[in-house]
Amino acid sequence: MAATQIKPITGILRRNLILDLGIALGIGFTFGSAYWYGHRYIPLARTLVTRTAVL
């Protein structure tokens, strides 16, 4: 049997690492924005509107 060379995997690992980090940051930013604007910002805005309407 002839010995076969193993291809270097550094390029593949680097590409996958960048891809995984990009996807993770994108998903994190998306869900963070959804939480902030959907769960946190809208009730806060309603509270501010009702407080200023009383004044």
JSON list of N, CA and C in Angstrom, two decimals:
[
{"chain": "A", "resi": 1, "resn": "MET", "atom": "N", "xyz": [0.84, -1.18, 0.00]},
{"chain": "A", "resi": 1, "resn": "MET", "atom": "CA", "xyz": [0.00, 0.00, 0.00]},
{"chain": "A", "resi": 1, "resn": "MET", "atom": "C", "xyz": [0.88, 1.24, 0.00]},
{"chain": "A", "resi": 2, "resn": "ALA", "atom": "N", "xyz": [0.49, 2.17, -0.80]},
{"chain": "A", "resi": 2, "resn": "ALA", "atom": "CA", "xyz": [1.24, 3.42, -0.87]},
{"chain": "A", "resi": 2, "resn": "ALA", "atom": "C", "xyz": [0.74, 4.37, 0.21]},
{"chain": "A", "resi": 3, "resn": "ALA", "atom": "N", "xyz": [1.68, 5.07, 0.76]},
{"chain": "A", "resi": 3, "resn": "ALA", "atom": "CA", "xyz": [1.31, 6.06, 1.78]},
{"chain": "A", "resi": 3, "resn": "ALA", "atom": "C", "xyz": [0.68, 7.28, 1.10]},
{"chain": "A", "resi": 4, "resn": "THR", "atom": "N", "xyz": [-0.47, 7.68, 1.59]},
{"chain": "A", "resi": 4, "resn": "THR", "atom": "CA", "xyz": [-1.13, 8.86, 1.02]},
{"chain": "A", "resi": 4, "resn": "THR", "atom": "C", "xyz": [-0.90, 10.06, 1.92]},
{"chain": "A", "resi": 5, "resn": "GLN", "atom": "N", "xyz": [-0.78, 11.18, 1.29]},
{"chain": "A", "resi": 5, "resn": "GLN", "atom": "CA", "xyz": [-0.58, 12.39, 2.07]},
{"chain": "A", "resi": 5, "resn": "GLN", "atom": "C", "xyz": [-1.91, 12.88, 2.61]},
{"chain": "A", "resi": 6, "resn": "ILE", "atom": "N", "xyz": [-1.84, 13.42, 3.79]},
{"chain": "A", "resi": 6, "resn": "ILE", "atom": "CA", "xyz": [-3.02, 14.03, 4.39]},
{"chain": "A", "resi": 6, "resn": "ILE", "atom": "C", "xyz": [-2.99, 15.51, 4.07]},
{"chain": "A", "resi": 7, "resn": "LYS", "atom": "N", "xyz": [-4.08, 16.02, 3.53]},
{"chain": "A", "resi": 7, "resn": "LYS", "atom": "CA", "xyz": [-4.13, 17.42, 3.15]},
{"chain": "A", "resi": 7, "resn": "LYS", "atom": "C", "xyz": [-4.17, 18.30, 4.40]},
{"chain": "A", "resi": 8, "resn": "PRO", "atom": "N", "xyz": [-3.56, 19.44, 4.36]},
{"chain": "A", "resi": 8, "resn": "PRO", "atom": "CA", "xyz": [-3.64, 20.34, 5.51]},
{"chain": "A", "resi": 8, "resn": "PRO", "atom": "C", "xyz": [-5.07, 20.83, 5.69]},
{"chain": "A", "resi": 9, "resn": "ILE", "atom": "N", "xyz": [-5.50, 20.88, 6.93]},
{"chain": "A", "resi": 9, "resn": "ILE", "atom": "CA", "xyz": [-6.88, 21.28, 7.21]},
{"chain": "A", "resi": 9, "resn": "ILE", "atom": "C", "xyz": [-6.97, 22.67, 7.81]},
{"chain": "A", "resi": 10, "resn": "THR", "atom": "N", "xyz": [-5.86, 23.39, 7.84]},
{"chain": "A", "resi": 10, "resn": "THR", "atom": "CA", "xyz": [-5.89, 24.70, 8.49]},
{"chain": "A", "resi": 10, "resn": "THR", "atom": "C", "xyz": [-6.81, 25.67, 7.75]},
{"chain": "A", "resi": 11, "resn": "GLY", "atom": "N", "xyz": [-6.81, 25.65, 6.44]},
{"chain": "A", "resi": 11, "resn": "GLY", "atom": "CA", "xyz": [-7.67, 26.56, 5.68]},
{"chain": "A", "resi": 11, "resn": "GLY", "atom": "C", "xyz": [-9.14, 26.25, 5.90]},
{"chain": "A", "resi": 12, "resn": "ILE", "atom": "N", "xyz": [-9.46, 24.96, 5.93]},
{"chain": "A", "resi": 12, "resn": "ILE", "atom": "CA", "xyz": [-10.85, 24.55, 6.15]},
{"chain": "A", "resi": 12, "resn": "ILE", "atom": "C", "xyz": [-11.30, 24.94, 7.55]},
{"chain": "A", "resi": 13, "resn": "LEU", "atom": "N", "xyz": [-10.44, 24.71, 8.53]},
{"chain": "A", "resi": 13, "resn": "LEU", "atom": "CA", "xyz": [-10.81, 25.07, 9.90]},
{"chain": "A", "resi": 13, "resn": "LEU", "atom": "C", "xyz": [-10.99, 26.57, 10.05]},
{"chain": "A", "resi": 14, "resn": "ARG", "atom": "N", "xyz": [-10.12, 27.34, 9.43]},
{"chain": "A", "resi": 14, "resn": "ARG", "atom": "CA", "xyz": [-10.22, 28.79, 9.53]},
{"chain": "A", "resi": 14, "resn": "ARG", "atom": "C", "xyz": [-11.51, 29.28, 8.89]},
{"chain": "A", "resi": 15, "resn": "ARG", "atom": "N", "xyz": [-11.83, 28.73, 7.71]},
{"chain": "A", "resi": 15, "resn": "ARG", "atom": "CA", "xyz": [-13.06, 29.13, 7.03]},
{"chain": "A", "resi": 15, "resn": "ARG", "atom": "C", "xyz": [-14.29, 28.76, 7.85]},
{"chain": "A", "resi": 16, "resn": "ASN", "atom": "N", "xyz": [-14.29, 27.56, 8.41]},
{"chain": "A", "resi": 16, "resn": "ASN", "atom": "CA", "xyz": [-15.42, 27.13, 9.23]},
{"chain": "A", "resi": 16, "resn": "ASN", "atom": "C", "xyz": [-15.53, 27.95, 10.50]},
{"chain": "A", "resi": 17, "resn": "LEU", "atom": "N", "xyz": [-14.40, 28.31, 11.09]},
{"chain": "A", "resi": 17, "resn": "LEU", "atom": "CA", "xyz": [-14.43, 29.13, 12.29]},
{"chain": "A", "resi": 17, "resn": "LEU", "atom": "C", "xyz": [-15.02, 30.50, 11.99]},
{"chain": "A", "resi": 18, "resn": "ILE", "atom": "N", "xyz": [-14.59, 31.11, 10.91]},
{"chain": "A", "resi": 18, "resn": "ILE", "atom": "CA", "xyz": [-15.13, 32.42, 10.54]},
{"chain": "A", "resi": 18, "resn": "ILE", "atom": "C", "xyz": [-16.62, 32.31, 10.21]},
{"chain": "A", "resi": 19, "resn": "LEU", "atom": "N", "xyz": [-17.01, 31.27, 9.52]},
{"chain": "A", "resi": 19, "resn": "LEU", "atom": "CA", "xyz": [-18.41, 31.06, 9.19]},
{"chain": "A", "resi": 19, "resn": "LEU", "atom": "C", "xyz": [-19.24, 30.86, 10.46]},
{"chain": "A", "resi": 20, "resn": "ASP", "atom": "N", "xyz": [-18.77, 30.02, 11.38]},
{"chain": "A", "resi": 20, "resn": "ASP", "atom": "CA", "xyz": [-19.50, 29.77, 12.62]},
{"chain": "A", "resi": 20, "resn": "ASP", "atom": "C", "xyz": [-19.63, 31.04, 13.46]},
{"chain": "A", "resi": 21, "resn": "LEU", "atom": "N", "xyz": [-18.55, 31.80, 13.56]},
{"chain": "A", "resi": 21, "resn": "LEU", "atom": "CA", "xyz": [-18.61, 33.04, 14.33]},
{"chain": "A", "resi": 21, "resn": "LEU", "atom": "C", "xyz": [-19.55, 34.05, 13.68]},
{"chain": "A", "resi": 22, "resn": "GLY", "atom": "N", "xyz": [-19.51, 34.14, 12.37]},
{"chain": "A", "resi": 22, "resn": "GLY", "atom": "CA", "xyz": [-20.41, 35.05, 11.67]},
{"chain": "A", "resi": 22, "resn": "GLY", "atom": "C", "xyz": [-21.87, 34.69, 11.87]},
{"chain": "A", "resi": 23, "resn": "ILE", "atom": "N", "xyz": [-22.17, 33.41, 11.78]},
{"chain": "A", "resi": 23, "resn": "ILE", "atom": "CA", "xyz": [-23.55, 32.96, 11.99]},
{"chain": "A", "resi": 23, "resn": "ILE", "atom": "C", "xyz": [-23.97, 33.20, 13.43]},
{"chain": "A", "resi": 24, "resn": "ALA", "atom": "N", "xyz": [-23.10, 32.89, 14.38]},
{"chain": "A", "resi": 24, "resn": "ALA", "atom": "CA", "xyz": [-23.44, 33.08, 15.79]},
{"chain": "A", "resi": 24, "resn": "ALA", "atom": "C", "xyz": [-23.67, 34.55, 16.11]},
{"chain": "A", "resi": 25, "resn": "LEU", "atom": "N", "xyz": [-22.82, 35.42, 15.61]},
{"chain": "A", "resi": 25, "resn": "LEU", "atom": "CA", "xyz": [-23.00, 36.85, 15.86]},
{"chain": "A", "resi": 25, "resn": "LEU", "atom": "C", "xyz": [-24.26, 37.38, 15.17]},
{"chain": "A", "resi": 26, "resn": "GLY", "atom": "N", "xyz": [-24.54, 36.90, 13.98]},
{"chain": "A", "resi": 26, "resn": "GLY", "atom": "CA", "xyz": [-25.75, 37.33, 13.28]},
{"chain": "A", "resi": 26, "resn": "GLY", "atom": "C", "xyz": [-27.01, 36.90, 14.00]},
{"chain": "A", "resi": 27, "resn": "ILE", "atom": "N", "xyz": [-27.05, 35.66, 14.45]},
{"chain": "A", "resi": 27, "resn": "ILE", "atom": "CA", "xyz": [-28.21, 35.17, 15.19]},
{"chain": "A", "resi": 27, "resn": "ILE", "atom": "C", "xyz": [-28.33, 35.89, 16.52]},
{"chain": "A", "resi": 28, "resn": "GLY", "atom": "N", "xyz": [-27.21, 36.10, 17.19]},
{"chain": "A", "resi": 28, "resn": "GLY", "atom": "CA", "xyz": [-27.24, 36.82, 18.47]},
{"chain": "A", "resi": 28, "resn": "GLY", "atom": "C", "xyz": [-27.75, 38.23, 18.31]},
{"chain": "A", "resi": 29, "resn": "PHE", "atom": "N", "xyz": [-27.29, 38.93, 17.29]},
{"chain": "A", "resi": 29, "resn": "PHE", "atom": "CA", "xyz": [-27.74, 40.30, 17.04]},
{"chain": "A", "resi": 29, "resn": "PHE", "atom": "C", "xyz": [-29.22, 40.32, 16.70]},
{"chain": "A", "resi": 30, "resn": "THR", "atom": "N", "xyz": [-29.68, 39.36, 15.90]},
{"chain": "A", "resi": 30, "resn": "THR", "atom": "CA", "xyz": [-31.09, 39.31, 15.51]},
{"chain": "A", "resi": 30, "resn": "THR", "atom": "C", "xyz": [-31.99, 39.08, 16.71]},
{"chain": "A", "resi": 31, "resn": "PHE", "atom": "N", "xyz": [-31.66, 38.09, 17.53]},
{"chain": "A", "resi": 31, "resn": "PHE", "atom": "CA", "xyz": [-32.50, 37.80, 18.68]},
{"chain": "A", "resi": 31, "resn": "PHE", "atom": "C", "xyz": [-32.38, 38.88, 19.75]},
{"chain": "A", "resi": 32, "resn": "GLY", "atom": "N", "xyz": [-31.20, 39.47, 19.88]},
{"chain": "A", "resi": 32, "resn": "GLY", "atom": "CA", "xyz": [-31.04, 40.59, 20.81]},
{"chain": "A", "resi": 32, "resn": "GLY", "atom": "C", "xyz": [-31.88, 41.78, 20.41]},
{"chain": "A", "resi": 33, "resn": "SER", "atom": "N", "xyz": [-31.91, 42.08, 19.12]},
{"chain": "A", "resi": 33, "resn": "SER", "atom": "CA", "xyz": [-32.74, 43.18, 18.64]},
{"chain": "A", "resi": 33, "resn": "SER", "atom": "C", "xyz": [-34.22, 42.86, 18.81]},
{"chain": "A", "resi": 34, "resn": "ALA", "atom": "N", "xyz": [-34.60, 41.63, 18.53]},
{"chain": "A", "resi": 34, "resn": "ALA", "atom": "CA", "xyz": [-36.00, 41.24, 18.70]},
{"chain": "A", "resi": 34, "resn": "ALA", "atom": "C", "xyz": [-36.42, 41.36, 20.17]},
{"chain": "A", "resi": 35, "resn": "TYR", "atom": "N", "xyz": [-35.55, 40.96, 21.07]},
{"chain": "A", "resi": 35, "resn": "TYR", "atom": "CA", "xyz": [-35.86, 41.10, 22.50]},
{"chain": "A", "resi": 35, "resn": "TYR", "atom": "C", "xyz": [-35.97, 42.56, 22.87]},
{"chain": "A", "resi": 36, "resn": "TRP", "atom": "N", "xyz": [-35.01, 43.37, 22.44]},
{"chain": "A", "resi": 36, "resn": "TRP", "atom": "CA", "xyz": [-34.98, 44.76, 22.86]},
{"chain": "A", "resi": 36, "resn": "TRP", "atom": "C", "xyz": [-36.20, 45.52, 22.34]},
{"chain": "A", "resi": 37, "resn": "TYR", "atom": "N", "xyz": [-36.49, 45.38, 21.05]},
{"chain": "A", "resi": 37, "resn": "TYR", "atom": "CA", "xyz": [-37.59, 46.14, 20.48]},
{"chain": "A", "resi": 37, "resn": "TYR", "atom": "C", "xyz": [-38.95, 45.51, 20.75]},
{"chain": "A", "resi": 38, "resn": "GLY", "atom": "N", "xyz": [-39.03, 44.22, 20.91]},
{"chain": "A", "resi": 38, "resn": "GLY", "atom": "CA", "xyz": [-40.31, 43.56, 21.12]},
{"chain": "A", "resi": 38, "resn": "GLY", "atom": "C", "xyz": [-40.71, 43.42, 22.57]},
{"chain": "A", "resi": 39, "resn": "HIS", "atom": "N", "xyz": [-39.75, 43.14, 23.42]},
{"chain": "A", "resi": 39, "resn": "HIS", "atom": "CA", "xyz": [-40.06, 42.83, 24.80]},
{"chain": "A", "resi": 39, "resn": "HIS", "atom": "C", "xyz": [-39.75, 43.99, 25.73]},
{"chain": "A", "resi": 40, "resn": "ARG", "atom": "N", "xyz": [-38.74, 44.74, 25.42]},
{"chain": "A", "resi": 40, "resn": "ARG", "atom": "CA", "xyz": [-38.27, 45.78, 26.33]},
{"chain": "A", "resi": 40, "resn": "ARG", "atom": "C", "xyz": [-38.68, 47.18, 25.89]},
{"chain": "A", "resi": 41, "resn": "TYR", "atom": "N", "xyz": [-38.51, 47.50, 24.62]},
{"chain": "A", "resi": 41, "resn": "TYR", "atom": "CA", "xyz": [-38.69, 48.88, 24.17]},
{"chain": "A", "resi": 41, "resn": "TYR", "atom": "C", "xyz": [-40.16, 49.28, 24.09]},
{"chain": "A", "resi": 42, "resn": "ILE", "atom": "N", "xyz": [-41.03, 48.42, 23.57]},
{"chain": "A", "resi": 42, "resn": "ILE", "atom": "CA", "xyz": [-42.43, 48.78, 23.38]},
{"chain": "A", "resi": 42, "resn": "ILE", "atom": "C", "xyz": [-43.13, 49.05, 24.71]},
{"chain": "A", "resi": 43, "resn": "PRO", "atom": "N", "xyz": [-43.00, 48.20, 25.74]},
{"chain": "A", "resi": 43, "resn": "PRO", "atom": "CA", "xyz": [-43.62, 48.55, 27.03]},
{"chain": "A", "resi": 43, "resn": "PRO", "atom": "C", "xyz": [-43.02, 49.82, 27.64]},
{"chain": "A", "resi": 44, "resn": "LEU", "atom": "N", "xyz": [-41.73, 50.03, 27.44]},
{"chain": "A", "resi": 44, "resn": "LEU", "atom": "CA", "xyz": [-41.10, 51.24, 27.95]},
{"chain": "A", "resi": 44, "resn": "LEU", "atom": "C", "xyz": [-41.65, 52.46, 27.25]},
{"chain": "A", "resi": 45, "resn": "ALA", "atom": "N", "xyz": [-41.85, 52.38, 25.95]},
{"chain": "A", "resi": 45, "resn": "ALA", "atom": "CA", "xyz": [-42.42, 53.50, 25.19]},
{"chain": "A", "resi": 45, "resn": "ALA", "atom": "C", "xyz": [-43.86, 53.76, 25.62]},
{"chain": "A", "resi": 46, "resn": "ARG", "atom": "N", "xyz": [-44.63, 52.72, 25.85]},
{"chain": "A", "resi": 46, "resn": "ARG", "atom": "CA", "xyz": [-46.01, 52.90, 26.32]},
{"chain": "A", "resi": 46, "resn": "ARG", "atom": "C", "xyz": [-46.03, 53.60, 27.67]},
{"chain": "A", "resi": 47, "resn": "THR", "atom": "N", "xyz": [-45.14, 53.21, 28.56]},
{"chain": "A", "resi": 47, "resn": "THR", "atom": "CA", "xyz": [-45.07, 53.83, 29.89]},
{"chain": "A", "resi": 47, "resn": "THR", "atom": "C", "xyz": [-44.71, 55.31, 29.76]},
{"chain": "A", "resi": 48, "resn": "LEU", "atom": "N", "xyz": [-43.77, 55.64, 28.91]},
{"chain": "A", "resi": 48, "resn": "LEU", "atom": "CA", "xyz": [-43.38, 57.03, 28.74]},
{"chain": "A", "resi": 48, "resn": "LEU", "atom": "C", "xyz": [-44.52, 57.85, 28.14]},
{"chain": "A", "resi": 49, "resn": "VAL", "atom": "N", "xyz": [-45.27, 57.28, 27.21]},
{"chain": "A", "resi": 49, "resn": "VAL", "atom": "CA", "xyz": [-46.39, 57.99, 26.60]},
{"chain": "A", "resi": 49, "resn": "VAL", "atom": "C", "xyz": [-47.47, 58.26, 27.63]},
{"chain": "A", "resi": 50, "resn": "THR", "atom": "N", "xyz": [-47.78, 57.27, 28.45]},
{"chain": "A", "resi": 50, "resn": "THR", "atom": "CA", "xyz": [-48.83, 57.48, 29.46]},
{"chain": "A", "resi": 50, "resn": "THR", "atom": "C", "xyz": [-48.39, 58.47, 30.53]},
{"chain": "A", "resi": 51, "resn": "ARG", "atom": "N", "xyz": [-47.12, 58.48, 30.87]},
{"chain": "A", "resi": 51, "resn": "ARG", "atom": "CA", "xyz": [-46.63, 59.45, 31.86]},
{"chain": "A", "resi": 51, "resn": "ARG", "atom": "C", "xyz": [-46.66, 60.87, 31.32]},
{"chain": "A", "resi": 52, "resn": "THR", "atom": "N", "xyz": [-46.30, 61.04, 30.06]},
{"chain": "A", "resi": 52, "resn": "THR", "atom": "CA", "xyz": [-46.32, 62.39, 29.49]},
{"chain": "A", "resi": 52, "resn": "THR", "atom": "C", "xyz": [-47.74, 62.84, 29.19]},
{"chain": "A", "resi": 53, "resn": "ALA", "atom": "N", "xyz": [-48.68, 61.92, 28.96]},
{"chain": "A", "resi": 53, "resn": "ALA", "atom": "CA", "xyz": [-50.07, 62.29, 28.73]},
{"chain": "A", "resi": 53, "resn": "ALA", "atom": "C", "xyz": [-50.70, 62.81, 30.02]},
{"chain": "A", "resi": 54, "resn": "VAL", "atom": "N", "xyz": [-50.27, 62.30, 31.17]},
{"chain": "A", "resi": 54, "resn": "VAL", "atom": "CA", "xyz": [-50.80, 62.74, 32.46]},
{"chain": "A", "resi": 54, "resn": "VAL", "atom": "C", "xyz": [-50.36, 64.16, 32.75]},
{"chain": "A", "resi": 55, "resn": "LEU", "atom": "N", "xyz": [-49.15, 64.51, 32.36]},
{"chain": "A", "resi": 55, "resn": "LEU", "atom": "CA", "xyz": [-48.64, 65.85, 32.60]},
{"chain": "A", "resi": 55, "resn": "LEU", "atom": "C", "xyz": [-49.39, 66.82, 31.73]}
]
